[in-house]
PDB file of C-alpha atoms in Angstrom:
ATOM      1  CA  MET A   1      51.582 -24.788 -56.881  1.00 59.00           C
ATOM      2  CA  GLN A   2      55.075 -26.255 -57.430  1.00 63.00           C
ATOM      3  CA  GLU A   3      56.372 -22.819 -58.419  1.00 66.00           C
ATOM      4  CA  TYR A   4      54.726 -21.334 -55.337  1.00 62.00           C
ATOM      5  CA  ILE A   5      56.504 -23.861 -53.111  1.00 66.00           C
ATOM      6  CA  GLN A   6      59.828 -22.928 -54.693  1.00 69.00           C
ATOM      7  CA  ASP A   7      59.131 -19.243 -54.048  1.00 67.00           C
ATOM      8  CA  ALA A   8      58.299 -20.027 -50.408  1.00 67.00           C
ATOM      9  CA  MET A   9      61.512 -21.988 -49.911  1.00 69.00           C
ATOM     10  CA  THR A  10      63.449 -19.108 -51.456  1.00 71.00           C
ATOM     11  CA  PHE A  11      62.176 -16.909 -48.628  1.00 67.00           C
ATOM     12  CA  MET A  12      63.580 -19.412 -46.162  1.00 67.00           C
ATOM     13  CA  ARG A  13      66.967 -19.536 -47.876  1.00 68.00           C
ATOM     14  CA  GLU A  14      67.153 -15.749 -48.112  1.00 69.00           C
ATOM     15  CA  TYR A  15      65.962 -14.819 -44.621  1.00 66.00           C
ATOM     16  CA  GLY A  16      66.775 -17.949 -42.657  1.00 59.00           C
ATOM     17  CA  ARG A  17      64.259 -19.434 -40.256  1.00 57.00           C
ATOM     18  CA  PRO A  18      63.039 -16.541 -38.133  1.00 51.00           C
ATOM     19  CA  CYS A  19      59.943 -16.448 -35.959  1.00 58.00           C
ATOM     20  CA  PHE A  20      56.679 -16.486 -37.836  1.00 63.00           C
ATOM     21  CA  PHE A  21      53.103 -15.803 -37.105  1.00 68.00           C
ATOM     22  CA  LEU A  22      51.100 -18.540 -38.736  1.00 64.00           C
ATOM     23  CA  LEU A  23      47.557 -17.394 -39.235  1.00 68.00           C
ATOM     24  CA  GLY A  24      46.209 -20.923 -39.378  1.00 66.00           C
ATOM     25  CA  THR A  25      42.914 -19.857 -40.891  1.00 77.00           C
ATOM     26  CA  PHE A  26      41.226 -16.634 -41.789  1.00 85.00           C
ATOM     27  CA  THR A  27      37.753 -17.905 -42.618  1.00 83.00           C
ATOM     28  CA  CYS A  28      34.962 -16.050 -44.348  1.00 83.00           C
ATOM     29  CA  ASN A  29      32.233 -15.185 -41.854  1.00 84.00           C
ATOM     30  CA  PRO A  30      28.911 -16.091 -43.564  1.00 86.00           C
ATOM     31  CA  LYS A  31      26.960 -13.975 -41.071  1.00 86.00           C
ATOM     32  CA  ARG A  32      28.569 -10.704 -42.055  1.00 87.00           C
ATOM     33  CA  PRO A  33      25.947  -8.063 -42.996  1.00 90.00           C
ATOM     34  CA  GLU A  34      27.727  -7.514 -46.320  1.00 90.00           C
ATOM     35  CA  ILE A  35      26.683 -11.080 -47.223  1.00 91.00           C
ATOM     36  CA  THR A  36      23.333 -11.516 -45.502  1.00 91.00           C
ATOM     37  CA  SER A  37      21.948  -8.224 -46.839  1.00 92.00           C
ATOM     38  CA  LEU A  38      22.341  -9.475 -50.428  1.00 91.00           C
ATOM     39  CA  LEU A  39      20.760 -12.917 -49.983  1.00 92.00           C
ATOM     40  CA  LEU A  40      17.340 -13.645 -51.399  1.00 91.00           C
ATOM     41  CA  PRO A  41      14.568 -15.071 -49.172  1.00 92.00           C
ATOM     42  CA  GLY A  42      15.378 -18.659 -48.242  1.00 90.00           C
ATOM     43  CA  GLN A  43      19.032 -18.389 -49.230  1.00 91.00           C
ATOM     44  CA  ASN A  44      22.111 -18.659 -47.070  1.00 88.00           C
ATOM     45  CA  ALA A  45      25.775 -18.006 -47.784  1.00 86.00           C
ATOM     46  CA  ILE A  46      26.485 -21.365 -49.450  1.00 83.00           C
ATOM     47  CA  HIS A  47      23.930 -20.540 -52.167  1.00 87.00           C
ATOM     48  CA  ARG A  48      25.818 -17.400 -53.229  1.00 89.00           C
ATOM     49  CA  HIS A  49      29.472 -18.213 -53.731  1.00 86.00           C
ATOM     50  CA  ASP A  50      29.878 -15.043 -55.774  1.00 88.00           C
ATOM     51  CA  ILE A  51      28.977 -12.865 -52.793  1.00 90.00           C
ATOM     52  CA  THR A  52      31.057 -14.795 -50.262  1.00 88.00           C
ATOM     53  CA  ALA A  53      34.053 -14.757 -52.612  1.00 89.00           C
ATOM     54  CA  ARG A  54      33.896 -10.979 -53.099  1.00 91.00           C
ATOM     55  CA  VAL A  55      33.414 -10.209 -49.414  1.00 91.00           C
ATOM     56  CA  PHE A  56      36.167 -12.631 -48.416  1.00 90.00           C
ATOM     57  CA  LYS A  57      38.588 -11.084 -50.903  1.00 91.00           C
ATOM     58  CA  GLN A  58      37.890  -7.581 -49.595  1.00 92.00           C
ATOM     59  CA  LYS A  59      38.360  -8.599 -45.957  1.00 92.00           C
ATOM     60  CA  PHE A  60      41.411 -10.690 -46.762  1.00 92.00           C
ATOM     61  CA  LYS A  61      43.119  -7.838 -48.626  1.00 93.00           C
ATOM     62  CA  TYR A  62      42.454  -5.564 -45.676  1.00 94.00           C
ATOM     63  CA  LEU A  63      43.850  -8.165 -43.263  1.00 93.00           C
ATOM     64  CA  ILE A  64      47.109  -8.392 -45.217  1.00 93.00           C
ATOM     65  CA  SER A  65      47.337  -4.597 -45.419  1.00 93.00           C
ATOM     66  CA  PHE A  66      46.493  -4.272 -41.726  1.00 94.00           C
ATOM     67  CA  ILE A  67      49.456  -6.448 -40.766  1.00 92.00           C
ATOM     68  CA  THR A  68      52.044  -5.597 -43.415  1.00 91.00           C
ATOM     69  CA  LYS A  69      51.424  -1.862 -43.955  1.00 92.00           C
ATOM     70  CA  LEU A  70      50.163  -0.664 -40.591  1.00 93.00           C
ATOM     71  CA  HIS A  71      52.770  -2.843 -38.828  1.00 91.00           C
ATOM     72  CA  VAL A  72      50.420  -3.646 -35.963  1.00 91.00           C
ATOM     73  CA  PHE A  73      52.801  -6.399 -34.823  1.00 90.00           C
ATOM     74  CA  GLY A  74      55.973  -4.720 -36.062  1.00 89.00           C
ATOM     75  CA  PRO A  75      57.697  -4.224 -39.439  1.00 90.00           C
ATOM     76  CA  THR A  76      57.288  -7.176 -41.818  1.00 87.00           C
ATOM     77  CA  ARG A  77      59.951  -8.695 -44.035  1.00 83.00           C
ATOM     78  CA  CYS A  78      57.888 -11.002 -46.239  1.00 81.00           C
ATOM     79  CA  TRP A  79      54.657 -12.985 -46.326  1.00 84.00           C
ATOM     80  CA  ILE A  80      53.060 -15.823 -48.253  1.00 82.00           C
ATOM     81  CA  TYR A  81      49.561 -17.302 -48.245  1.00 85.00           C
ATOM     82  CA  SER A  82      47.270 -19.822 -49.878  1.00 83.00           C
ATOM     83  CA  VAL A  83      43.485 -19.640 -50.195  1.00 84.00           C
ATOM     84  CA  GLU A  84      41.379 -22.790 -49.878  1.00 81.00           C
ATOM     85  CA  TRP A  85      37.734 -23.567 -50.516  1.00 76.00           C
ATOM     86  CA  GLN A  86      35.973 -25.889 -48.109  1.00 67.00           C
ATOM     87  CA  LYS A  87      33.368 -28.285 -49.446  1.00 59.00           C
ATOM     88  CA  PRO A  88      30.428 -26.267 -47.981  1.00 58.00           C
ATOM     89  CA  GLY A  89      31.626 -23.299 -50.020  1.00 63.00           C
ATOM     90  CA  LEU A  90      33.395 -21.004 -47.554  1.00 76.00           C
ATOM     91  CA  PRO A  91      36.902 -19.794 -48.444  1.00 84.00           C
ATOM     92  CA  HIS A  92      39.691 -19.469 -45.934  1.00 84.00           C
ATOM     93  CA  ALA A  93      43.345 -18.515 -46.109  1.00 87.00           C
ATOM     94  CA  HIS A  94      46.544 -19.806 -44.521  1.00 85.00           C
ATOM     95  CA  ILE A  95      49.118 -17.068 -44.084  1.00 87.00           C
ATOM     96  CA  LEU A  96      52.748 -16.898 -43.002  1.00 84.00           C
ATOM     97  CA  ILE A  97      54.181 -13.565 -41.895  1.00 85.00           C
ATOM     98  CA  CYS A  98      57.902 -13.042 -41.354  1.00 82.00           C
ATOM     99  CA  PHE A  99      58.759 -10.069 -39.149  1.00 85.00           C
ATOM    100  CA  ILE A 100      61.990  -8.112 -39.202  1.00 83.00           C
ATOM    101  CA  ASN A 101      62.244  -8.234 -35.415  1.00 83.00           C
ATOM    102  CA  LYS A 102      62.012 -11.702 -33.943  1.00 79.00           C
ATOM    103  CA  ILE A 103      59.208 -12.489 -31.528  1.00 81.00           C
ATOM    104  CA  HIS A 104      60.520 -13.992 -28.322  1.00 80.00           C
ATOM    105  CA  PRO A 105      58.778 -16.726 -26.319  1.00 80.00           C
ATOM    106  CA  GLU A 106      58.105 -14.369 -23.432  1.00 85.00           C
ATOM    107  CA  ASP A 107      56.071 -12.164 -25.816  1.00 87.00           C
ATOM    108  CA  ILE A 108      53.640 -14.889 -26.867  1.00 89.00           C
ATOM    109  CA  ASP A 109      51.032 -14.339 -24.143  1.00 91.00           C
ATOM    110  CA  SER A 110      50.733 -10.652 -25.015  1.00 90.00           C
ATOM    111  CA  LEU A 111      50.045 -11.473 -28.671  1.00 91.00           C
ATOM    112  CA  ILE A 112      48.195 -14.806 -28.682  1.00 93.00           C
ATOM    113  CA  SER A 113      45.582 -16.169 -26.308  1.00 95.00           C
ATOM    114  CA  ALA A 114      43.905 -19.557 -26.001  1.00 95.00           C
ATOM    115  CA  GLU A 115      41.551 -18.541 -23.214  1.00 97.00           C
ATOM    116  CA  ILE A 116      37.980 -17.291 -22.920  1.00 97.00           C
ATOM    117  CA  PRO A 117      37.995 -13.541 -22.145  1.00 96.00           C
ATOM    118  CA  ASP A 118      36.427 -12.238 -18.960  1.00 95.00           C
ATOM    119  CA  PRO A 119      33.020 -10.801 -19.989  1.00 95.00           C
ATOM    120  CA  SER A 120      33.095  -8.368 -17.063  1.00 94.00           C
ATOM    121  CA  THR A 121      36.139  -6.604 -18.554  1.00 94.00           C
ATOM    122  CA  ASP A 122      35.636  -7.104 -22.327  1.00 95.00           C
ATOM    123  CA  GLN A 123      32.139  -8.214 -23.331  1.00 96.00           C
ATOM    124  CA  LEU A 124      32.793  -7.595 -27.041  1.00 95.00           C
ATOM    125  CA  LEU A 125      35.834  -9.857 -27.169  1.00 96.00           C
ATOM    126  CA  PHE A 126      33.997 -12.466 -25.088  1.00 96.00           C
ATOM    127  CA  ASP A 127      31.146 -12.529 -27.626  1.00 95.00           C
ATOM    128  CA  ILE A 128      33.525 -12.765 -30.585  1.00 95.00           C
ATOM    129  CA  VAL A 129      35.622 -15.563 -29.085  1.00 95.00           C
ATOM    130  CA  THR A 130      32.685 -17.647 -27.856  1.00 95.00           C
ATOM    131  CA  THR A 131      31.023 -17.311 -31.284  1.00 92.00           C
ATOM    132  CA  ASN A 132      34.010 -17.823 -33.583  1.00 91.00           C
ATOM    133  CA  MET A 133      36.884 -19.446 -31.689  1.00 93.00           C
ATOM    134  CA  ILE A 134      35.403 -22.484 -29.948  1.00 91.00           C
ATOM    135  CA  ARG A 135      36.274 -25.872 -31.456  1.00 85.00           C
ATOM    136  CA  GLY A 136      33.320 -28.184 -31.356  1.00 75.00           C
ATOM    137  CA  PRO A 137      32.967 -29.339 -28.713  1.00 76.00           C
ATOM    138  CA  CYS A 138      33.583 -32.789 -30.095  1.00 75.00           C
ATOM    139  CA  GLY A 139      34.620 -36.136 -28.663  1.00 67.00           C
ATOM    140  CA  ALA A 140      32.347 -37.672 -26.057  1.00 68.00           C
ATOM    141  CA  LEU A 141      30.393 -34.407 -25.788  1.00 68.00           C
ATOM    142  CA  ASN A 142      29.431 -34.346 -29.462  1.00 68.00           C
ATOM    143  CA  ARG A 143      30.285 -37.415 -31.547  1.00 66.00           C
ATOM    144  CA  SER A 144      28.454 -35.976 -34.564  1.00 66.00           C
ATOM    145  CA  SER A 145      30.908 -33.073 -34.812  1.00 69.00           C
ATOM    146  CA  PRO A 146      32.434 -32.680 -38.313  1.00 65.00           C
ATOM    147  CA  TYR A 147      35.887 -32.670 -36.689  1.00 68.00           C
ATOM    148  CA  MET A 148      35.491 -36.290 -35.570  1.00 69.00           C
ATOM    149  CA  VAL A 149      37.302 -39.028 -37.527  1.00 74.00           C
ATOM    150  CA  ASP A 150      37.424 -42.608 -36.246  1.00 72.00           C
ATOM    151  CA  GLY A 151      36.058 -41.455 -32.904  1.00 69.00           C
ATOM    152  CA  LYS A 152      38.764 -38.823 -32.351  1.00 73.00           C
ATOM    153  CA  CYS A 153      38.974 -35.075 -32.902  1.00 72.00           C
ATOM    154  CA  THR A 154      41.251 -34.340 -35.851  1.00 70.00           C
ATOM    155  CA  ASN A 155      42.582 -31.233 -34.073  1.00 74.00           C
ATOM    156  CA  ARG A 156      43.228 -33.026 -30.771  1.00 79.00           C
ATOM    157  CA  PHE A 157      40.650 -31.180 -28.742  1.00 82.00           C
ATOM    158  CA  PRO A 158      40.073 -30.886 -25.862  1.00 86.00           C
ATOM    159  CA  LYS A 159      43.541 -29.598 -24.998  1.00 90.00           C
ATOM    160  CA  ASP A 160      45.106 -30.030 -21.578  1.00 91.00           C
ATOM    161  CA  PHE A 161      44.973 -27.329 -18.940  1.00 95.00           C
ATOM    162  CA  THR A 162      48.256 -25.528 -18.343  1.00 94.00           C
ATOM    163  CA  ASN A 163      49.068 -22.435 -16.291  1.00 94.00           C
ATOM    164  CA  ASP A 164      51.936 -21.233 -18.479  1.00 92.00           C
ATOM    165  CA  THR A 165      52.767 -21.091 -22.177  1.00 91.00           C
ATOM    166  CA  VAL A 166      55.562 -23.497 -23.063  1.00 89.00           C
ATOM    167  CA  THR A 167      57.568 -23.432 -26.299  1.00 82.00           C
ATOM    168  CA  HIS A 168      57.442 -26.890 -27.826  1.00 70.00           C
ATOM    169  CA  VAL A 169      60.101 -28.959 -29.557  1.00 58.00           C
ATOM    170  CA  ASP A 170      58.203 -29.162 -32.871  1.00 63.00           C
ATOM    171  CA  GLY A 171      58.175 -25.391 -33.336  1.00 64.00           C
ATOM    172  CA  TYR A 172      54.664 -24.712 -31.957  1.00 75.00           C
ATOM    173  CA  PRO A 173      53.999 -23.620 -28.369  1.00 86.00           C
ATOM    174  CA  ILE A 174      51.645 -25.176 -25.876  1.00 90.00           C
ATOM    175  CA  TYR A 175      49.491 -22.177 -24.999  1.00 93.00           C
ATOM    176  CA  ARG A 176      48.313 -21.189 -21.542  1.00 95.00           C
ATOM    177  CA  ARG A 177      44.865 -22.636 -20.833  1.00 96.00           C
ATOM    178  CA  ARG A 178      43.941 -22.159 -17.193  1.00 96.00           C
ATOM    179  CA  SER A 179      41.204 -24.115 -15.501  1.00 96.00           C
ATOM    180  CA  THR A 180      38.341 -22.336 -13.777  1.00 94.00           C
ATOM    181  CA  ASP A 181      40.001 -23.186 -10.448  1.00 94.00           C
ATOM    182  CA  ASN A 182      43.078 -21.210 -11.538  1.00 94.00           C
ATOM    183  CA  GLY A 183      41.401 -18.106 -12.921  1.00 92.00           C
ATOM    184  CA  GLY A 184      40.099 -19.408 -16.255  1.00 95.00           C
ATOM    185  CA  GLN A 185      36.656 -18.555 -17.641  1.00 95.00           C
ATOM    186  CA  SER A 186      33.847 -20.797 -18.879  1.00 94.00           C
ATOM    187  CA  PHE A 187      30.389 -20.437 -20.405  1.00 94.00           C
ATOM    188  CA  ILE A 188      27.385 -22.585 -21.271  1.00 92.00           C
ATOM    189  CA  LYS A 189      26.822 -23.615 -24.892  1.00 87.00           C
ATOM    190  CA  THR A 190      23.659 -25.414 -26.006  1.00 83.00           C
ATOM    191  CA  ILE A 191      24.206 -28.309 -28.415  1.00 76.00           C
ATOM    192  CA  SER A 192      21.397 -30.678 -29.434  1.00 74.00           C
ATOM    193  CA  ASN A 193      19.202 -29.274 -26.652  1.00 79.00           C
ATOM    194  CA  ALA A 194      21.904 -30.024 -24.062  1.00 79.00           C
ATOM    195  CA  ASP A 195      23.729 -27.369 -22.044  1.00 86.00           C
ATOM    196  CA  ILE A 196      27.491 -27.988 -22.115  1.00 87.00           C
ATOM    197  CA  ASP A 197      30.028 -26.189 -19.941  1.00 91.00           C
ATOM    198  CA  ILE A 198      32.787 -24.898 -22.244  1.00 92.00           C
ATOM    199  CA  ASP A 199      36.166 -23.977 -20.754  1.00 94.00           C
ATOM    200  CA  ASN A 200      39.600 -23.062 -22.099  1.00 96.00           C
ATOM    201  CA  ARG A 201      40.320 -26.580 -23.323  1.00 93.00           C
ATOM    202  CA  TRP A 202      38.093 -25.875 -26.347  1.00 92.00           C
ATOM    203  CA  VAL A 203      39.450 -22.456 -27.367  1.00 95.00           C
ATOM    204  CA  VAL A 204      41.272 -22.096 -30.683  1.00 93.00           C
ATOM    205  CA  GLN A 205      44.260 -19.794 -30.185  1.00 93.00           C
ATOM    206  CA  TYR A 206      43.647 -16.264 -31.439  1.00 95.00           C
ATOM    207  CA  SER A 207      44.977 -12.714 -31.576  1.00 94.00           C
ATOM    208  CA  LEU A 208      42.991 -10.286 -29.425  1.00 93.00           C
ATOM    209  CA  LEU A 209      43.653  -7.449 -31.879  1.00 94.00           C
ATOM    210  CA  LEU A 210      42.738  -9.370 -35.042  1.00 94.00           C
ATOM    211  CA  SER A 211      39.631 -10.952 -33.537  1.00 94.00           C
ATOM    212  CA  LYS A 212      38.227  -7.614 -32.391  1.00 93.00           C
ATOM    213  CA  THR A 213      39.107  -5.947 -35.688  1.00 93.00           C
ATOM    214  CA  PHE A 214      37.640  -8.543 -38.065  1.00 92.00           C
ATOM    215  CA  ASN A 215      35.030 -10.417 -35.979  1.00 90.00           C
ATOM    216  CA  ALA A 216      35.782 -13.712 -37.739  1.00 89.00           C
ATOM    217  CA  HIS A 217      37.444 -17.045 -37.157  1.00 89.00           C
ATOM    218  CA  ILE A 218      41.157 -16.183 -37.241  1.00 92.00           C
ATOM    219  CA  SER A 219      43.333 -18.780 -35.579  1.00 91.00           C
ATOM    220  CA  VAL A 220      46.904 -17.628 -34.942  1.00 91.00           C
ATOM    221  CA  GLU A 221      50.028 -19.664 -34.260  1.00 87.00           C
ATOM    222  CA  PHE A 222      53.540 -18.719 -33.233  1.00 85.00           C
ATOM    223  CA  CYS A 223      55.981 -20.983 -35.062  1.00 78.00           C
ATOM    224  CA  SER A 224      59.547 -21.211 -36.322  1.00 68.00           C
ATOM    225  CA  SER A 225      59.484 -24.454 -38.253  1.00 67.00           C
ATOM    226  CA  VAL A 226      60.001 -25.168 -41.935  1.00 67.00           C
ATOM    227  CA  LYS A 227      56.970 -27.455 -41.681  1.00 66.00           C
ATOM    228  CA  SER A 228      54.796 -24.349 -41.753  1.00 71.00           C
ATOM    229  CA  ILE A 229      55.864 -23.752 -45.374  1.00 72.00           C
ATOM    230  CA  LYS A 230      54.743 -27.254 -46.315  1.00 69.00           C
ATOM    231  CA  TYR A 231      51.434 -26.693 -44.534  1.00 70.00           C
ATOM    232  CA  ILE A 232      50.769 -23.512 -46.495  1.00 71.00           C
ATOM    233  CA  CYS A 233      51.431 -25.145 -49.855  1.00 70.00           C
ATOM    234  CA  LYS A 234      50.054 -28.662 -49.418  1.00 67.00           C
ATOM    235  CA  TYR A 235      46.593 -28.179 -50.954  1.00 56.00           C
ATOM    236  CA  VAL A 236      44.037 -25.666 -52.166  1.00 49.00           C
ATOM    237  CA  ASN A 237      40.887 -27.746 -51.663  1.00 46.00           C
ATOM    238  CA  GLU A 238      39.671 -29.144 -48.376  1.00 51.00           C
ATOM    239  CA  ASN A 239      36.713 -31.487 -47.938  1.00 45.00           C
ATOM    240  CA  TYR A 240      34.883 -32.109 -44.686  1.00 43.00           C
TER     241      TYR A 240
END
């Protein structure tokens, strides 16, 4: 891992500190038919790490190729990643992509969204986002959520409503999350036999293109901070 960190910092010295996409997590989807079709009666994905590992590797390789060879977001200069295994047994990857052409703040909304899609215009994306990209809910709505530590959400959800995306001083933007009064969407999610109204405050930021292509949890960040390198390399095992 120490050698990997040195390689990552070499990228920074060579190419400077350009704009990055930080794919915060590309997580294996345990409900994919490639996994469920191979499970024995009574099994689920955590019982067959061999299957989940193979399927994840295939999808992950295609994701990297999709971005770096097809240039769906533009020509790429370099990329690094680390793969982690969560305690329940599902792998996920953290990825940094450096593009040749810088991404400007005014382009963020066309590439990254933190809002629930309108089901009347894109039912498929609505289903994918509401299934894969909703955090919790946690906090007062669900204190048993695995994201809760000492009574607080570790990812600081729910986020605040905002009508415009704002680039932040720490290198990460505050993404547009409109309230239902200002054109935002919401839906009802049932948790512990209770119907909860979920709005944009609970959406994990995502790429419309990547979500529709891979139908998985793929959180995406726009960042230009050296801290992202440290985040990529800090650990390979995560327990929660």
